[in-house]
XYZ file of C-alpha atoms in Angstrom:
665
model
C 45.705 41.623 -13.408
C 46.882 41.716 -17.437
C 49.757 40.030 -16.236
C 48.716 37.706 -13.714
C 50.776 34.606 -14.357
C 54.079 36.541 -14.116
C 55.551 37.316 -11.309
C 54.696 40.794 -10.826
C 51.951 40.046 -9.375
C 52.977 38.145 -7.121
C 56.094 41.169 -6.434
C 52.849 43.555 -6.103
C 51.687 41.541 -3.228
C 55.000 41.573 -1.507
C 55.715 45.135 -2.032
C 51.539 45.880 -0.738
C 52.208 43.752 2.640
C 55.576 44.634 3.650
C 54.529 48.575 2.733
C 51.687 48.195 5.248
C 52.358 45.378 7.518
C 56.114 45.464 7.391
C 58.206 42.532 6.856
C 57.573 39.986 9.901
C 53.798 39.921 8.507
C 54.908 39.786 4.930
C 57.404 36.643 6.095
C 54.812 34.926 8.189
C 52.518 35.061 4.816
C 55.157 33.655 2.624
C 55.518 30.474 5.370
C 52.004 30.382 5.190
C 51.256 29.834 1.438
C 54.623 27.426 0.672
C 55.689 30.217 -2.203
C 59.805 29.917 -2.266
C 61.049 33.957 -1.984
C 63.667 33.312 -4.840
C 61.978 30.774 -7.000
C 58.559 32.199 -7.158
C 58.348 36.224 -7.383
C 60.573 36.520 -10.969
C 59.165 39.485 -12.367
C 59.462 37.824 -16.102
C 58.931 34.065 -15.354
C 54.974 32.740 -15.543
C 53.530 31.018 -12.533
C 50.272 28.963 -12.164
C 46.900 30.390 -11.240
C 47.636 28.431 -8.386
C 50.648 30.095 -7.309
C 48.788 33.294 -7.094
C 45.849 32.463 -5.509
C 47.902 30.167 -3.180
C 49.539 33.597 -1.854
C 46.616 35.701 -1.907
C 44.364 33.417 0.240
C 47.479 33.460 2.967
C 47.391 37.224 2.806
C 43.743 36.928 3.725
C 44.720 34.267 6.169
C 47.409 35.594 8.188
C 45.585 39.100 8.092
C 42.357 37.992 9.352
C 40.530 39.544 6.477
C 37.856 38.373 3.569
C 39.466 37.919 0.296
C 37.074 40.473 -1.234
C 38.530 42.689 1.263
C 42.166 42.014 0.036
C 41.411 41.292 -3.392
C 39.350 45.060 -3.407
C 43.020 46.380 -1.582
C 44.662 44.679 -4.445
C 42.964 46.338 -6.943
C 44.093 49.536 -5.267
C 47.576 49.336 -4.737
C 47.788 47.724 -8.317
C 47.919 51.357 -9.854
C 49.746 52.553 -7.324
C 52.673 50.185 -7.867
C 52.184 50.731 -11.981
C 52.562 54.039 -11.448
C 55.504 53.800 -9.329
C 57.221 51.027 -12.364
C 57.272 52.729 -15.252
C 53.896 52.531 -16.893
C 52.311 56.343 -15.019
C 53.062 57.859 -18.718
C 51.248 54.771 -20.766
C 48.050 54.687 -17.950
C 47.260 58.596 -17.960
C 47.886 58.577 -21.555
C 45.466 56.159 -22.131
C 42.081 58.378 -22.198
C 40.840 61.571 -21.444
C 38.417 60.395 -18.976
C 37.278 57.399 -17.298
C 35.082 56.265 -19.782
C 37.915 56.720 -22.663
C 40.418 55.292 -20.221
C 38.233 52.221 -19.945
C 37.659 51.578 -23.153
C 41.020 51.258 -24.112
C 42.431 48.708 -21.566
C 41.584 45.702 -24.120
C 44.388 47.922 -26.168
C 46.843 48.522 -23.690
C 46.947 44.602 -22.946
C 47.115 43.630 -26.772
C 50.187 46.042 -26.769
C 51.644 44.212 -23.223
C 50.785 41.465 -25.068
C 53.670 42.071 -27.488
C 55.951 41.633 -24.359
C 53.959 39.598 -21.711
C 53.841 36.311 -23.812
C 50.437 33.645 -23.388
C 48.662 35.997 -20.814
C 44.743 35.896 -20.404
C 43.736 39.505 -20.249
C 40.248 40.107 -18.970
C 37.893 42.281 -21.378
C 35.957 45.893 -20.501
C 33.400 47.466 -22.561
C 31.543 50.943 -21.503
C 28.173 51.464 -21.748
C 26.056 54.199 -20.274
C 23.217 53.302 -18.041
C 19.655 54.669 -17.543
C 20.704 57.325 -14.793
C 23.640 58.370 -17.615
C 25.579 56.379 -15.064
C 28.583 54.601 -16.547
C 27.557 50.680 -16.783
C 31.098 48.730 -16.509
C 31.422 45.275 -18.104
C 34.201 42.562 -16.813
C 34.749 39.689 -18.304
C 37.469 36.639 -17.420
C 38.021 32.983 -17.145
C 38.686 33.346 -13.498
C 36.218 33.788 -11.513
C 35.808 35.966 -8.273
C 38.815 38.340 -9.132
C 35.955 40.988 -9.213
C 37.355 42.766 -6.213
C 40.043 43.751 -7.840
C 37.746 45.775 -10.229
C 36.263 48.207 -7.319
C 39.907 48.912 -5.960
C 40.978 49.551 -9.205
C 38.370 52.118 -10.908
C 38.268 53.795 -7.402
C 42.185 54.313 -7.624
C 41.914 55.656 -11.069
C 39.302 58.274 -10.007
C 41.075 59.297 -7.500
C 45.024 58.931 -8.491
C 44.612 59.590 -12.664
C 41.149 61.853 -13.142
C 41.065 63.507 -9.193
C 37.378 62.086 -8.833
C 36.014 59.980 -5.678
C 34.227 56.965 -7.296
C 30.771 54.723 -6.072
C 31.209 51.122 -7.593
C 28.607 48.717 -6.816
C 28.261 45.102 -8.541
C 24.867 45.251 -10.866
C 24.560 41.496 -11.922
C 26.919 38.830 -12.244
C 26.620 35.291 -14.583
C 28.362 33.056 -16.636
C 28.614 33.001 -20.017
C 29.837 30.198 -22.863
C 32.119 32.385 -25.297
C 35.055 30.437 -27.002
C 34.148 26.931 -25.088
C 35.750 28.727 -22.097
C 33.356 30.072 -19.076
C 33.774 33.295 -18.151
C 32.015 35.475 -15.723
C 30.852 38.810 -16.461
C 29.640 40.770 -14.229
C 28.431 43.982 -14.679
C 28.967 47.168 -12.393
C 27.273 50.516 -11.634
C 29.466 53.999 -11.368
C 29.094 56.982 -10.486
C 32.080 59.555 -9.951
C 31.799 62.761 -8.518
C 34.671 65.197 -8.240
C 35.099 68.358 -6.388
C 32.939 70.989 -9.054
C 30.022 69.269 -9.468
C 27.914 66.289 -8.241
C 27.289 63.721 -11.008
C 29.825 62.767 -13.796
C 27.590 62.074 -16.812
C 28.926 59.705 -19.465
C 26.750 60.766 -22.171
C 28.171 64.064 -22.919
C 26.547 67.648 -23.010
C 22.990 67.813 -24.409
C 21.740 71.558 -23.383
C 21.466 74.719 -25.499
C 22.453 77.012 -22.677
C 25.971 77.884 -22.365
C 27.472 75.263 -20.178
C 31.556 75.380 -18.529
C 32.230 71.840 -17.860
C 36.070 71.225 -16.205
C 37.431 67.924 -18.014
C 39.478 66.228 -15.128
C 42.319 64.331 -17.563
C 45.707 62.855 -17.052
C 46.968 65.987 -18.338
C 45.053 69.052 -15.517
C 42.244 70.537 -15.222
C 40.938 72.428 -18.426
C 38.249 74.248 -19.213
C 36.213 74.317 -21.816
C 32.955 75.670 -22.975
C 30.212 74.930 -24.362
C 28.107 76.675 -26.736
C 24.913 76.186 -28.582
C 25.862 76.454 -32.858
C 24.947 75.968 -35.911
C 25.474 71.949 -36.991
C 27.004 72.642 -40.054
C 29.822 74.815 -38.636
C 30.387 72.274 -36.093
C 31.671 69.638 -38.750
C 32.887 72.212 -42.031
C 34.367 69.659 -43.982
C 30.539 68.003 -44.069
C 29.231 71.226 -46.065
C 32.185 71.097 -48.578
C 31.647 67.577 -49.370
C 30.179 66.559 -52.475
C 26.787 65.118 -51.435
C 27.702 61.545 -53.904
C 31.428 61.550 -52.887
C 32.397 57.883 -53.027
C 35.094 55.441 -52.449
C 34.906 52.475 -54.985
C 35.713 49.060 -53.905
C 39.177 48.948 -55.609
C 40.370 52.152 -54.133
C 38.707 50.994 -50.599
C 40.590 47.458 -50.856
C 43.722 49.044 -52.105
C 43.603 51.868 -49.425
C 42.683 49.328 -46.843
C 44.266 46.109 -47.896
C 43.775 44.137 -44.852
C 39.964 45.034 -44.221
C 37.288 42.587 -44.080
C 33.396 43.309 -44.630
C 30.671 40.667 -43.521
C 27.246 40.901 -42.954
C 24.942 39.731 -39.931
C 24.455 36.485 -41.105
C 28.531 36.261 -41.491
C 28.961 36.288 -45.007
C 31.894 38.230 -46.129
C 30.909 41.023 -48.846
C 34.652 42.134 -49.240
C 38.518 41.476 -48.555
C 41.382 43.550 -49.155
C 43.909 42.647 -51.575
C 46.050 41.261 -48.884
C 43.580 39.023 -47.487
C 42.709 37.869 -50.921
C 46.208 36.948 -52.656
C 46.608 34.936 -49.415
C 44.355 32.183 -50.030
C 43.013 30.940 -53.245
C 39.663 30.129 -50.915
C 38.881 33.719 -51.798
C 37.817 33.241 -54.698
C 34.165 31.976 -53.959
C 31.040 33.200 -54.890
C 29.671 33.075 -51.757
C 32.268 32.900 -48.402
C 31.122 32.684 -44.741
C 33.543 34.072 -42.435
C 33.822 30.758 -40.355
C 35.869 29.280 -43.125
C 38.011 31.562 -44.142
C 38.834 33.095 -40.675
C 39.219 32.070 -36.982
C 38.983 34.998 -33.843
C 41.368 34.248 -31.940
C 41.369 37.114 -29.088
C 39.365 37.862 -27.677
C 38.183 34.011 -27.525
C 34.912 33.544 -28.066
C 32.556 32.134 -31.104
C 32.467 33.784 -33.639
C 28.570 35.436 -34.169
C 28.163 39.611 -34.746
C 26.108 39.065 -30.871
C 29.752 38.400 -29.523
C 31.449 40.490 -31.433
C 29.512 43.420 -30.037
C 29.505 42.481 -26.139
C 33.123 43.004 -27.233
C 33.269 45.658 -29.975
C 35.297 47.961 -27.755
C 38.298 45.148 -27.900
C 41.723 44.415 -30.318
C 40.702 41.750 -32.618
C 43.677 39.130 -33.771
C 41.954 37.137 -36.624
C 43.588 34.107 -38.349
C 43.385 33.844 -42.454
C 42.687 29.939 -42.596
C 44.409 27.797 -45.580
C 46.749 29.987 -46.545
C 49.802 29.344 -48.795
C 52.020 29.905 -46.571
C 53.132 27.254 -43.761
C 51.762 29.428 -41.011
C 48.578 31.094 -40.720
C 48.432 34.802 -40.733
C 47.228 36.695 -37.439
C 45.387 39.556 -38.402
C 45.045 42.939 -36.102
C 42.578 45.023 -36.089
C 39.593 46.742 -34.650
C 35.505 46.012 -35.288
C 33.142 48.708 -36.221
C 29.347 48.208 -36.624
C 27.674 50.024 -39.515
C 24.530 50.713 -38.141
C 23.259 52.021 -41.077
C 23.781 49.052 -43.320
C 23.964 46.455 -40.600
C 27.141 45.377 -41.706
C 30.234 44.804 -39.216
C 33.477 46.199 -40.728
C 36.828 44.856 -39.974
C 40.262 47.162 -40.139
C 43.575 46.161 -39.335
C 47.156 44.676 -40.344
C 48.876 41.939 -40.001
C 50.273 41.045 -36.595
C 53.550 40.688 -36.909
C 55.867 41.023 -33.910
C 58.893 40.710 -34.966
C 61.676 39.886 -37.823
C 61.217 36.473 -37.751
C 57.672 36.261 -37.868
C 57.962 38.352 -41.367
C 60.069 35.526 -42.606
C 58.413 32.703 -41.272
C 54.592 34.380 -43.117
C 56.761 35.502 -46.322
C 55.338 38.577 -45.519
C 57.934 41.845 -46.297
C 57.669 45.864 -44.523
C 56.901 47.140 -48.499
C 53.360 44.286 -47.862
C 52.025 47.002 -44.605
C 50.583 50.518 -45.917
C 53.029 53.542 -45.094
C 50.383 54.755 -42.477
C 50.203 51.821 -40.728
C 52.383 51.858 -37.531
C 52.979 47.784 -37.594
C 56.446 48.245 -39.422
C 57.779 50.663 -36.615
C 56.483 48.432 -33.174
C 58.197 45.634 -35.602
C 61.078 47.205 -35.044
C 61.000 47.934 -31.668
C 59.361 45.067 -30.396
C 62.701 43.352 -31.764
C 64.523 45.420 -29.273
C 61.976 45.154 -26.507
C 62.261 41.310 -26.963
C 65.874 41.745 -27.067
C 65.978 43.605 -23.620
C 63.287 41.538 -21.928
C 65.602 38.562 -22.375
C 68.186 40.353 -21.071
C 65.725 41.179 -17.758
C 65.286 38.109 -17.609
C 68.426 36.175 -17.894
C 69.395 39.344 -15.274
C 66.612 38.821 -12.796
C 67.340 35.141 -13.184
C 70.670 35.618 -12.652
C 70.585 38.029 -9.804
C 68.395 35.176 -7.947
C 70.980 32.540 -8.074
C 73.286 34.900 -6.975
C 71.033 35.590 -3.536
C 70.652 31.450 -4.003
C 74.503 31.281 -3.385
C 74.673 34.863 -0.947
C 72.214 32.624 1.524
C 74.164 29.587 0.650
C 77.661 30.977 1.382
C 76.093 32.902 4.841
C 74.587 29.475 6.039
C 78.028 28.076 5.161
C 79.935 31.519 6.686
C 77.357 30.111 10.060
C 78.576 26.867 10.553
C 82.129 27.862 9.628
C 81.545 30.157 12.598
C 79.443 27.965 15.219
C 82.007 25.230 13.764
C 84.947 28.023 15.214
C 82.879 29.266 18.265
C 82.707 25.731 19.996
C 86.434 25.511 20.023
C 87.668 28.937 20.967
C 85.390 31.867 22.448
C 83.443 33.950 20.473
C 85.109 37.259 21.614
C 88.636 35.306 21.469
C 87.604 33.655 17.984
C 86.388 37.291 16.164
C 89.582 38.592 17.311
C 91.684 35.867 15.336
C 89.556 36.420 12.096
C 90.255 40.221 12.268
C 93.339 39.537 12.616
C 93.757 40.615 15.990
C 96.379 39.512 18.431
C 94.776 38.121 21.065
C 96.415 39.021 24.629
C 96.520 37.018 27.711
C 93.899 38.268 29.711
C 93.390 37.732 34.190
C 90.210 36.668 35.523
C 90.228 37.462 39.610
C 88.041 34.938 40.106
C 86.318 32.050 38.100
C 85.129 28.757 38.992
C 86.568 25.123 36.970
C 84.967 21.572 37.122
C 86.756 18.548 35.780
C 85.282 15.033 36.098
C 86.935 12.265 34.713
C 85.173 8.395 34.898
C 86.153 6.165 37.399
C 87.572 2.678 36.583
C 88.067 4.288 32.897
C 91.309 2.817 32.166
C 89.860 -1.106 33.316
C 87.552 -0.261 31.125
C 89.383 0.925 28.448
C 91.623 -2.150 28.571
C 88.366 -4.726 28.533
C 86.433 -3.037 25.613
C 87.173 -2.237 21.975
C 88.146 1.419 20.839
C 85.131 1.371 18.745
C 83.175 0.770 22.060
C 84.872 3.752 23.810
C 84.789 6.154 21.470
C 80.650 6.048 21.327
C 80.648 5.640 24.887
C 82.675 8.937 25.367
C 80.692 10.258 22.603
C 77.274 9.474 23.872
C 78.547 10.924 27.449
C 80.097 13.909 26.110
C 77.016 14.966 24.400
C 74.452 15.018 27.324
C 77.483 17.299 28.902
C 78.146 19.362 26.079
C 73.815 20.106 25.722
C 73.873 21.220 29.559
C 76.996 23.758 28.983
C 74.342 25.508 27.087
C 71.880 25.110 29.239
C 74.158 26.715 32.493
C 76.115 29.005 30.637
C 79.277 27.492 31.347
C 81.946 27.344 28.682
C 83.711 23.970 27.970
C 87.398 24.653 28.098
C 88.549 21.351 26.820
C 88.334 17.223 27.269
C 91.314 14.573 27.410
C 90.794 11.475 27.082
C 87.642 11.015 29.642
C 88.809 14.133 31.642
C 86.044 16.944 31.097
C 87.049 20.698 32.301
C 84.272 23.587 32.577
C 84.636 27.135 33.553
C 82.306 30.343 34.585
C 83.310 33.444 34.608
C 85.729 33.456 31.479
C 86.227 34.353 28.728
C 83.080 37.298 30.390
C 83.959 37.987 33.328
C 81.004 37.886 35.824
C 80.095 37.627 39.602
C 78.289 34.939 39.715
C 80.720 31.695 38.479
C 80.403 29.220 41.440
C 76.504 28.952 41.211
C 76.084 27.860 37.324
C 79.152 25.588 37.868
C 77.557 23.753 40.523
C 74.218 22.747 38.736
C 76.036 21.882 36.317
C 77.764 19.404 38.213
C 74.456 18.330 39.459
C 73.054 17.559 36.089
C 76.130 15.795 34.957
C 76.236 13.188 38.111
C 72.462 12.343 36.466
C 73.175 11.910 33.496
C 76.232 10.196 33.438
C 73.851 7.560 35.352
C 72.207 7.255 31.648
C 75.123 6.265 30.018
C 76.354 2.459 30.247
C 79.173 0.821 30.365
C 80.566 -0.973 27.337
C 82.613 -3.930 29.965
C 79.201 -4.188 32.014
C 76.429 -2.385 30.743
C 75.907 -1.123 34.226
C 75.396 3.242 34.509
C 79.246 4.714 34.502
C 80.159 6.863 37.580
C 82.147 9.907 37.443
C 83.836 12.282 39.954
C 83.682 16.017 39.951
C 86.185 18.483 41.228
C 85.176 22.067 41.808
C 87.544 24.982 42.763
C 87.451 28.768 42.794
C 90.098 31.312 42.366
C 91.703 33.795 39.876
C 93.281 32.486 36.127
C 94.843 33.691 33.052
C 93.772 32.669 30.058
C 94.544 33.035 26.478
C 95.638 32.126 23.016
C 98.660 29.314 22.553
C 99.572 28.571 19.289
C 99.637 29.654 15.505
C 98.657 25.907 14.429
C 95.348 25.130 15.844
C 95.581 27.362 18.353
C 93.986 27.236 21.923
C 92.063 28.434 24.312
C 93.878 28.107 27.786
C 94.064 28.539 31.142
C 96.579 28.956 33.638
C 97.016 29.211 37.422
C 97.565 27.353 40.640
C 93.364 27.727 40.523
C 93.976 24.934 37.263
C 95.551 22.428 39.784
C 93.532 22.630 42.290
C 90.492 22.140 40.710
C 92.036 19.110 39.326
C 93.006 17.874 42.579
C 89.378 18.679 43.962
C 88.823 15.887 41.336
C 91.199 13.241 41.410
C 90.799 13.060 46.201
C 86.980 13.244 45.435
C 85.046 10.028 45.321
C 82.694 8.461 42.399
C 79.611 9.954 42.141
C 80.074 13.181 44.039
C 81.098 16.838 43.629
C 83.804 17.356 45.512
C 84.946 21.384 46.447
C 87.086 23.546 47.869
C 86.537 25.632 50.403
C 86.149 28.901 48.429
C 83.936 27.419 46.080
C 82.027 26.458 49.503
C 81.646 30.399 50.002
C 80.617 31.558 46.616
C 78.307 28.962 46.914
C 77.088 30.400 50.535
C 74.613 33.058 49.165
C 72.161 30.470 47.635
C 69.960 27.623 48.718
C 72.911 24.664 47.699
C 72.909 21.817 50.144
C 76.560 20.370 51.240
C 78.491 17.828 53.769
C 81.232 18.509 55.479
C 84.177 16.434 54.445
C 86.654 15.880 57.349
C 90.357 17.529 57.002
C 92.458 15.754 54.562
C 95.802 15.770 52.704
C 95.588 17.558 49.006
C 98.379 16.650 47.042
C 100.604 19.572 46.365
C 98.599 21.757 48.884
C 98.596 19.922 51.972
C 95.575 20.088 54.556
C 91.819 21.285 53.407
C 88.591 21.111 54.871
C 86.775 20.601 51.888
C 82.904 19.685 51.113
C 80.863 17.497 48.940
C 78.006 19.332 46.902
C 74.617 17.197 47.499
C 71.761 18.970 45.402
C 70.271 22.237 45.719
C 66.714 23.049 47.677
C 66.600 19.166 47.590
C 69.017 16.106 47.996
C 70.342 14.709 44.857
C 70.407 10.597 45.015
C 73.769 9.804 46.616
C 75.896 6.967 45.941
C 76.466 4.284 48.942
C 79.622 5.249 50.941
C 80.813 5.956 54.005
C 79.291 9.724 53.853
C 75.897 9.018 53.136
C 74.917 9.744 56.429
C 76.560 12.741 56.921
C 74.650 15.641 58.256
C 73.586 17.944 55.213
C 73.897 22.268 55.577
C 72.602 24.605 54.110
C 75.070 26.918 52.085
C 72.587 30.090 52.856
C 73.225 28.925 56.979
C 76.417 30.627 58.000
C 78.342 28.218 60.350
C 80.344 29.574 63.331
C 83.681 29.493 63.711
C 84.727 29.510 60.080
C 86.550 32.146 58.033
C 88.040 32.187 54.415
C 91.031 34.436 53.964
C 91.495 35.065 51.071
C 95.406 35.617 49.550
C 96.987 34.182 52.229
C 98.103 31.074 53.395
C 98.081 29.980 57.669
C 101.273 27.115 58.027
C 99.647 26.390 60.888
C 96.305 25.253 59.964
C 96.859 23.874 56.173
C 99.174 24.409 53.574
C 97.251 25.497 50.562
C 98.287 28.574 48.810
C 94.900 29.651 47.809
C 93.028 29.542 50.799
C 92.941 29.330 54.425
C 90.222 28.216 56.537
C 90.343 29.027 60.540
């Protein structure tokens, strides 16, 4: 929660979802949230609360869970994430028990603020309830996040102190603190360990010997509490003179950055280093608001507000200093009950060597006992490391984007290559392998061309012809994907497809037949630029063996060779406008399916002799036929055997026909 504005919170949500629900669920949530994987998950980048709430809301919506449940689970998992990502020792040494752990969370936030700039952390305060339970006060400027605390406190008890927490919300209110509305939630917390029923946060108040197991981050340790003489409990007290005192000068010298003020906020005493910052401290009566401004916690300066955040680290700005930049002090507020005064003991809040120069402060101005000296030097190194980590994070993201862009371009290149060559063949060529010619025993080949294309070309401009062919071939290309046939090539108005190559299949004729039926219908949707009327095509189909291979090195082409190619071309050239002309072998392969066929009279095919061929007119239902001499011919279903017809593959009967491919007897 203390780095809620940073991308690390988004990373926790991502890890939580992927671990518990899987990558697919996370991708759904990411799409719902509208966030980008590359831009919204940089650990050291800051994001608006709206982005974070949008992501959490998407989790609740996609998982169909109440938002409070999602936040509670997030709080529980957040501790697990921190323990696994380098914060384990820091958290395990924060406090010896739950009370001290929570009391020091604000100090931890202050420490982390050195690395994570501009964070707006919540604040925690503990007190003992009437039943010796822990009353946890939670202040935040982000309303509605209190379920996170429930999950977080339960996880701390379970994973750090080996206790079971029972936590409930006692009351909620909204308070105006420092000009900002803050949600104030009070939780009632009971802890149950395996050795005793309840955990008291009020200490041991009995005169009998009691054995207590203290559950600490290091492990369990047994402490025996025995009734002893009060004087023996504090040997230093017994040896101290009753009138021992420090003079004001000695105190101001020992604590050069302290402030003492009363309940009316009248400044009573300051360390000599603070007095040297401004002439305002020479006034006989000085109010805190005249010389100081509380930067953190964000609140109005009053004794009541200070007591609310008494366990917080306070940042106090010294106003009207002699330097260009006001000095900020970091320290602790302590309420002196006997004298009814508040004392602030601190030191300059300096996070880098640059700030030392800006404030005209030297390391020698900081007391030797103050760890600020070491923190400045260590934080200077830490800032450099974070800058490097941030640049590395951004560079990694850019590399991921570049990698995705390259992958996208590679897919486009592969897609273009697969449109020119079969995928299997293209992959072999990409891998530097030689593509051997391959023989296929049975394939079905289709040729088509446009009727009167020469006349149309002579009467129209080249641009009109290109547009017409592009419109037509785009429709045909879509049909190849639908029917699973391979487009071999286009030459002018000729369009060639095959099925059974390059992947061999026994079911090769029906896909080509269905493709042919659809291409007749789609061709009717394209109009001739000459007449404005729908164009007509001729289609020829033949089935037989082929040899396939890659020809050429520059612009290689995947070509088919064999008499089957010639015969398919003859079927097209001897066909009729608007009809699908098929050979006897194709007819034989379609007999097992419910295609509708019209038998054509025996005719002479150039280079083949006489052949009995057929017209394909539909599947189950006849298509719209052109008005020609074959319109009135009877339709035969291919799955009904035709008596007296026998096809012999691989033979030629000179008495019946001159085809080298097949004979019909």
